CSV table of C-alpha atoms and ligand atoms in Angstrom, one decimal:
chain,number,residue,atom,x,y,z
R,1,MET,CA,-24.4,-8.6,21.4
R,2,ASN,CA,-21.7,-11.0,22.8
R,3,VAL,CA,-18.0,-10.2,22.9
R,4,THR,CA,-17.2,-12.0,19.6
R,5,SER,CA,-19.9,-10.2,17.6
R,6,LYS,CA,-18.8,-6.9,19.1
R,7,LYS,CA,-15.3,-7.6,18.0
R,8,VAL,CA,-16.5,-8.4,14.5
R,9,ALA,CA,-18.6,-5.3,14.4
R,10,LEU,CA,-15.6,-3.2,15.5
R,11,ILE,CA,-13.3,-4.8,12.8
R,12,ALA,CA,-16.0,-4.2,10.2
R,13,ALA,CA,-16.3,-0.5,11.2
R,14,THR,CA,-12.6,-0.1,11.1
R,15,LEU,CA,-12.4,-1.6,7.6
R,16,LEU,CA,-15.2,0.6,6.5
R,17,THR,CA,-13.5,3.7,7.8
R,18,THR,CA,-10.3,2.8,6.1
R,19,ALA,CA,-12.1,2.2,2.8
R,20,VAL,CA,-13.8,5.6,3.0
R,21,PHE,CA,-10.6,7.3,3.8
R,22,SER,CA,-8.8,5.7,0.8
R,23,ALA,CA,-11.7,6.7,-1.4
R,24,ASN,CA,-11.4,10.3,-0.2
R,25,ALA,CA,-7.7,10.3,-0.8
R,26,LEU,CA,-8.2,8.9,-4.2
R,27,SER,CA,-10.8,11.4,-5.3
R,28,ALA,CA,-8.8,14.3,-3.7
R,29,GLU,CA,-5.9,13.8,-6.2
R,30,THR,CA,-8.1,12.6,-9.0
R,31,SER,CA,-10.0,15.8,-9.0
R,32,LEU,CA,-6.8,17.8,-9.1
R,33,THR,CA,-4.9,16.0,-11.9
R,34,THR,CA,-5.3,13.8,-14.9
R,35,GLY,CA,-4.2,10.2,-14.7
R,36,GLY,CA,-1.4,10.9,-17.1
R,37,TYR,CA,-0.2,13.9,-15.1
R,38,ALA,CA,-0.2,12.0,-11.8
R,39,LYS,CA,1.8,9.2,-13.4
R,40,GLN,CA,4.5,11.7,-14.5
R,41,MET,CA,4.3,13.6,-11.3
R,42,HIS,CA,5.1,10.6,-9.1
R,43,LYS,CA,8.3,9.7,-10.9
R,44,MET,CA,11.6,9.8,-8.9
R,45,GLU,CA,13.3,11.6,-11.8
R,46,LEU,CA,11.0,14.6,-11.4
R,47,MET,CA,11.4,14.5,-7.6
R,48,LYS,CA,15.2,14.9,-8.0
R,49,MET,CA,14.6,17.9,-10.2
R,50,LEU,CA,12.5,19.6,-7.5
R,51,ASP,CA,14.9,18.6,-4.7
R,52,ALA,CA,17.1,21.7,-5.0
R,53,ASP,CA,19.4,20.9,-2.0
R,54,GLY,CA,19.6,17.2,-2.8
R,55,ASN,CA,18.6,16.0,0.7
R,56,HIS,CA,16.0,13.5,-0.7
R,57,MET,CA,13.1,15.6,0.6
R,58,VAL,CA,11.0,18.1,-1.3
R,59,THR,CA,10.0,20.9,1.0
R,60,LEU,CA,6.9,23.1,0.3
R,61,ASP,CA,9.4,26.0,-0.5
R,62,GLU,CA,11.2,23.8,-3.1
R,63,PHE,CA,7.9,22.8,-4.5
R,64,ASN,CA,6.7,26.4,-4.8
R,65,ASN,CA,10.0,27.6,-6.2
R,66,PHE,CA,9.8,24.9,-8.9
R,67,ASN,CA,6.2,25.8,-9.8
R,68,THR,CA,7.1,29.5,-9.9
R,69,SER,CA,9.9,28.8,-12.3
R,70,VAL,CA,7.6,26.6,-14.5
R,71,PHE,CA,5.0,29.4,-14.5
R,72,ASP,CA,7.5,32.0,-15.4
R,73,GLU,CA,9.0,29.9,-18.2
R,74,LEU,CA,5.5,29.3,-19.7
R,75,ASP,CA,4.5,33.0,-19.4
R,76,THR,CA,6.3,34.0,-22.5
R,77,ASP,CA,4.7,37.5,-22.7
R,78,HIS,CA,5.4,38.1,-19.0
R,79,ASP,CA,1.9,39.4,-18.2
R,80,GLY,CA,1.5,37.3,-15.1
R,81,THR,CA,-1.2,35.0,-16.7
R,82,LEU,CA,-1.1,32.0,-19.0
R,83,ASN,CA,-3.5,31.9,-21.9
R,84,ALA,CA,-4.2,28.7,-23.8
R,85,LYS,CA,-1.5,29.5,-26.4
R,86,GLU,CA,1.1,29.9,-23.8
R,87,TRP,CA,-0.2,26.8,-22.0
R,88,VAL,CA,0.2,24.3,-24.8
R,89,GLY,CA,3.0,26.0,-26.7
R,90,LYS,CA,3.1,26.4,-30.5
R,91,THR,CA,2.8,22.7,-31.0
R,92,ILE,CA,2.0,20.3,-28.2
R,93,GLY,CA,5.1,18.7,-27.0
R,94,GLU,CA,7.4,20.9,-29.0
R,95,GLN,CA,8.7,23.0,-26.2
R,96,PRO,CA,9.3,20.9,-23.1
R,97,ILE,CA,9.8,22.9,-19.9
R,98,SER,CA,13.5,23.1,-19.3
R,99,ILE,CA,13.5,22.3,-15.6
R,100,ALA,CA,11.0,19.4,-15.8
R,101,THR,CA,11.0,16.0,-17.5
R,102,GLY,CA,9.6,15.7,-21.0
R,103,GLY,CA,6.8,13.5,-19.8
R,104,TYR,CA,5.8,15.9,-17.1
R,105,SER,CA,5.9,18.8,-19.4
R,106,ARG,CA,3.7,17.1,-22.0
R,107,GLU,CA,1.1,16.1,-19.4
R,108,LEU,CA,1.0,19.5,-17.7
R,109,ARG,CA,0.5,21.3,-21.0
R,110,LYS,CA,-2.6,19.5,-21.9
R,111,MET,CA,-5.8,21.6,-22.0
R,112,LYS,CA,-7.4,19.3,-19.5
R,113,MET,CA,-4.9,20.3,-16.8
R,114,MET,CA,-5.3,23.9,-17.7
R,115,GLY,CA,-9.1,23.5,-17.2
R,116,LEU,CA,-8.5,21.9,-13.8
R,117,MET,CA,-6.3,24.8,-12.6
R,118,ASP,CA,-8.6,27.6,-13.9
R,119,ALA,CA,-10.5,28.2,-10.7
R,120,ASP,CA,-12.5,31.2,-11.9
R,121,GLY,CA,-13.1,29.8,-15.4
R,122,ASP,CA,-11.8,32.8,-17.4
R,123,HIS,CA,-9.6,30.6,-19.6
R,124,LYS,CA,-6.4,32.2,-18.2
R,125,ILE,CA,-4.3,30.8,-15.4
R,126,THR,CA,-2.9,33.4,-13.0
R,127,LYS,CA,0.2,32.7,-11.0
R,128,ASP,CA,-2.0,32.5,-7.9
R,129,GLU,CA,-4.3,29.9,-9.5
R,130,PHE,CA,-1.3,27.9,-10.6
R,131,LEU,CA,0.5,27.9,-7.2
R,132,THR,CA,-2.7,27.4,-5.2
R,133,HIS,CA,-3.6,24.3,-7.3
R,134,GLN,CA,-0.1,22.9,-7.0
R,135,GLN,CA,-0.2,23.4,-3.2
R,136,LYS,CA,-3.4,21.4,-3.1
R,137,ILE,CA,-1.6,18.6,-4.9
R,138,PHE,CA,1.3,18.9,-2.5
R,139,SER,CA,-1.1,18.6,0.5
R,140,THR,CA,-2.7,15.4,-0.9
R,141,MET,CA,0.8,13.9,-1.2
R,142,ASP,CA,2.1,15.1,2.2
R,143,LYS,CA,0.5,12.3,4.2
R,144,SER,CA,2.7,13.0,7.3
R,145,ASN,CA,1.7,16.7,7.1
R,146,ASP,CA,5.2,18.0,7.8
R,147,GLN,CA,5.3,20.3,4.8
R,148,GLN,CA,7.8,18.1,3.0
R,149,LEU,CA,7.6,15.1,0.7
R,150,ASP,CA,9.9,12.1,1.2
R,151,ALA,CA,10.5,9.6,-1.6
R,152,GLN,CA,7.8,7.3,-0.3
R,153,GLU,CA,5.2,10.1,-0.3
R,154,TRP,CA,6.4,11.2,-3.7
R,155,ILE,CA,5.9,7.9,-5.4
R,156,ALA,CA,2.8,6.8,-3.6
R,157,LYS,CA,0.0,6.3,-6.1
R,158,HIS,CA,-3.2,8.1,-5.1
R,159,VAL,CA,-4.9,7.5,-8.4
R,160,GLY,CA,-5.8,4.3,-10.2
R,161,GLY,CA,-5.7,3.5,-13.9
R,162,ASN,CA,-2.8,4.0,-16.4
P,201,LIG,CA1,1.1,35.3,-20.3
P,202,LIG,CA1,-8.3,31.8,-14.3
P,203,LIG,CA1,5.7,14.6,4.5
């Protein structure tokens, strides 16, 4: 192998690695959310609602606090789990979550998202299942791995489609 073909091979290998990495990042979030959910999640409007201290960064603490509040709001009988009735509300879209956007609320409360979060498959979402799942989403978004999301990380699209 001469120098030129070595160089070409190196570039090809680098491109391949990049492609594999992107595919992994893509499937990581795709397996955690629906396309509709991801679309609503990455909106700046929602980021502002999670950024409690308004410093344009969403820390893991702020993220957890938001999700704890969402869970508590949906858990209308206060038994620490969400059943399907609590998840979707009386009528889908009728009761938006007060601290989130309407679009986010609508996408979260779809049965498909409930299924993705139901780690043990008992048709109930515990607070632990909910927060653990949300933290996985946070991790896929936190590319710099500093436990906080800046606006660029927030709006970055990890999923294709709609
Ligand atoms: Ca409940
Ligand atoms: Ca469960
Ligand atoms: Ca970050």
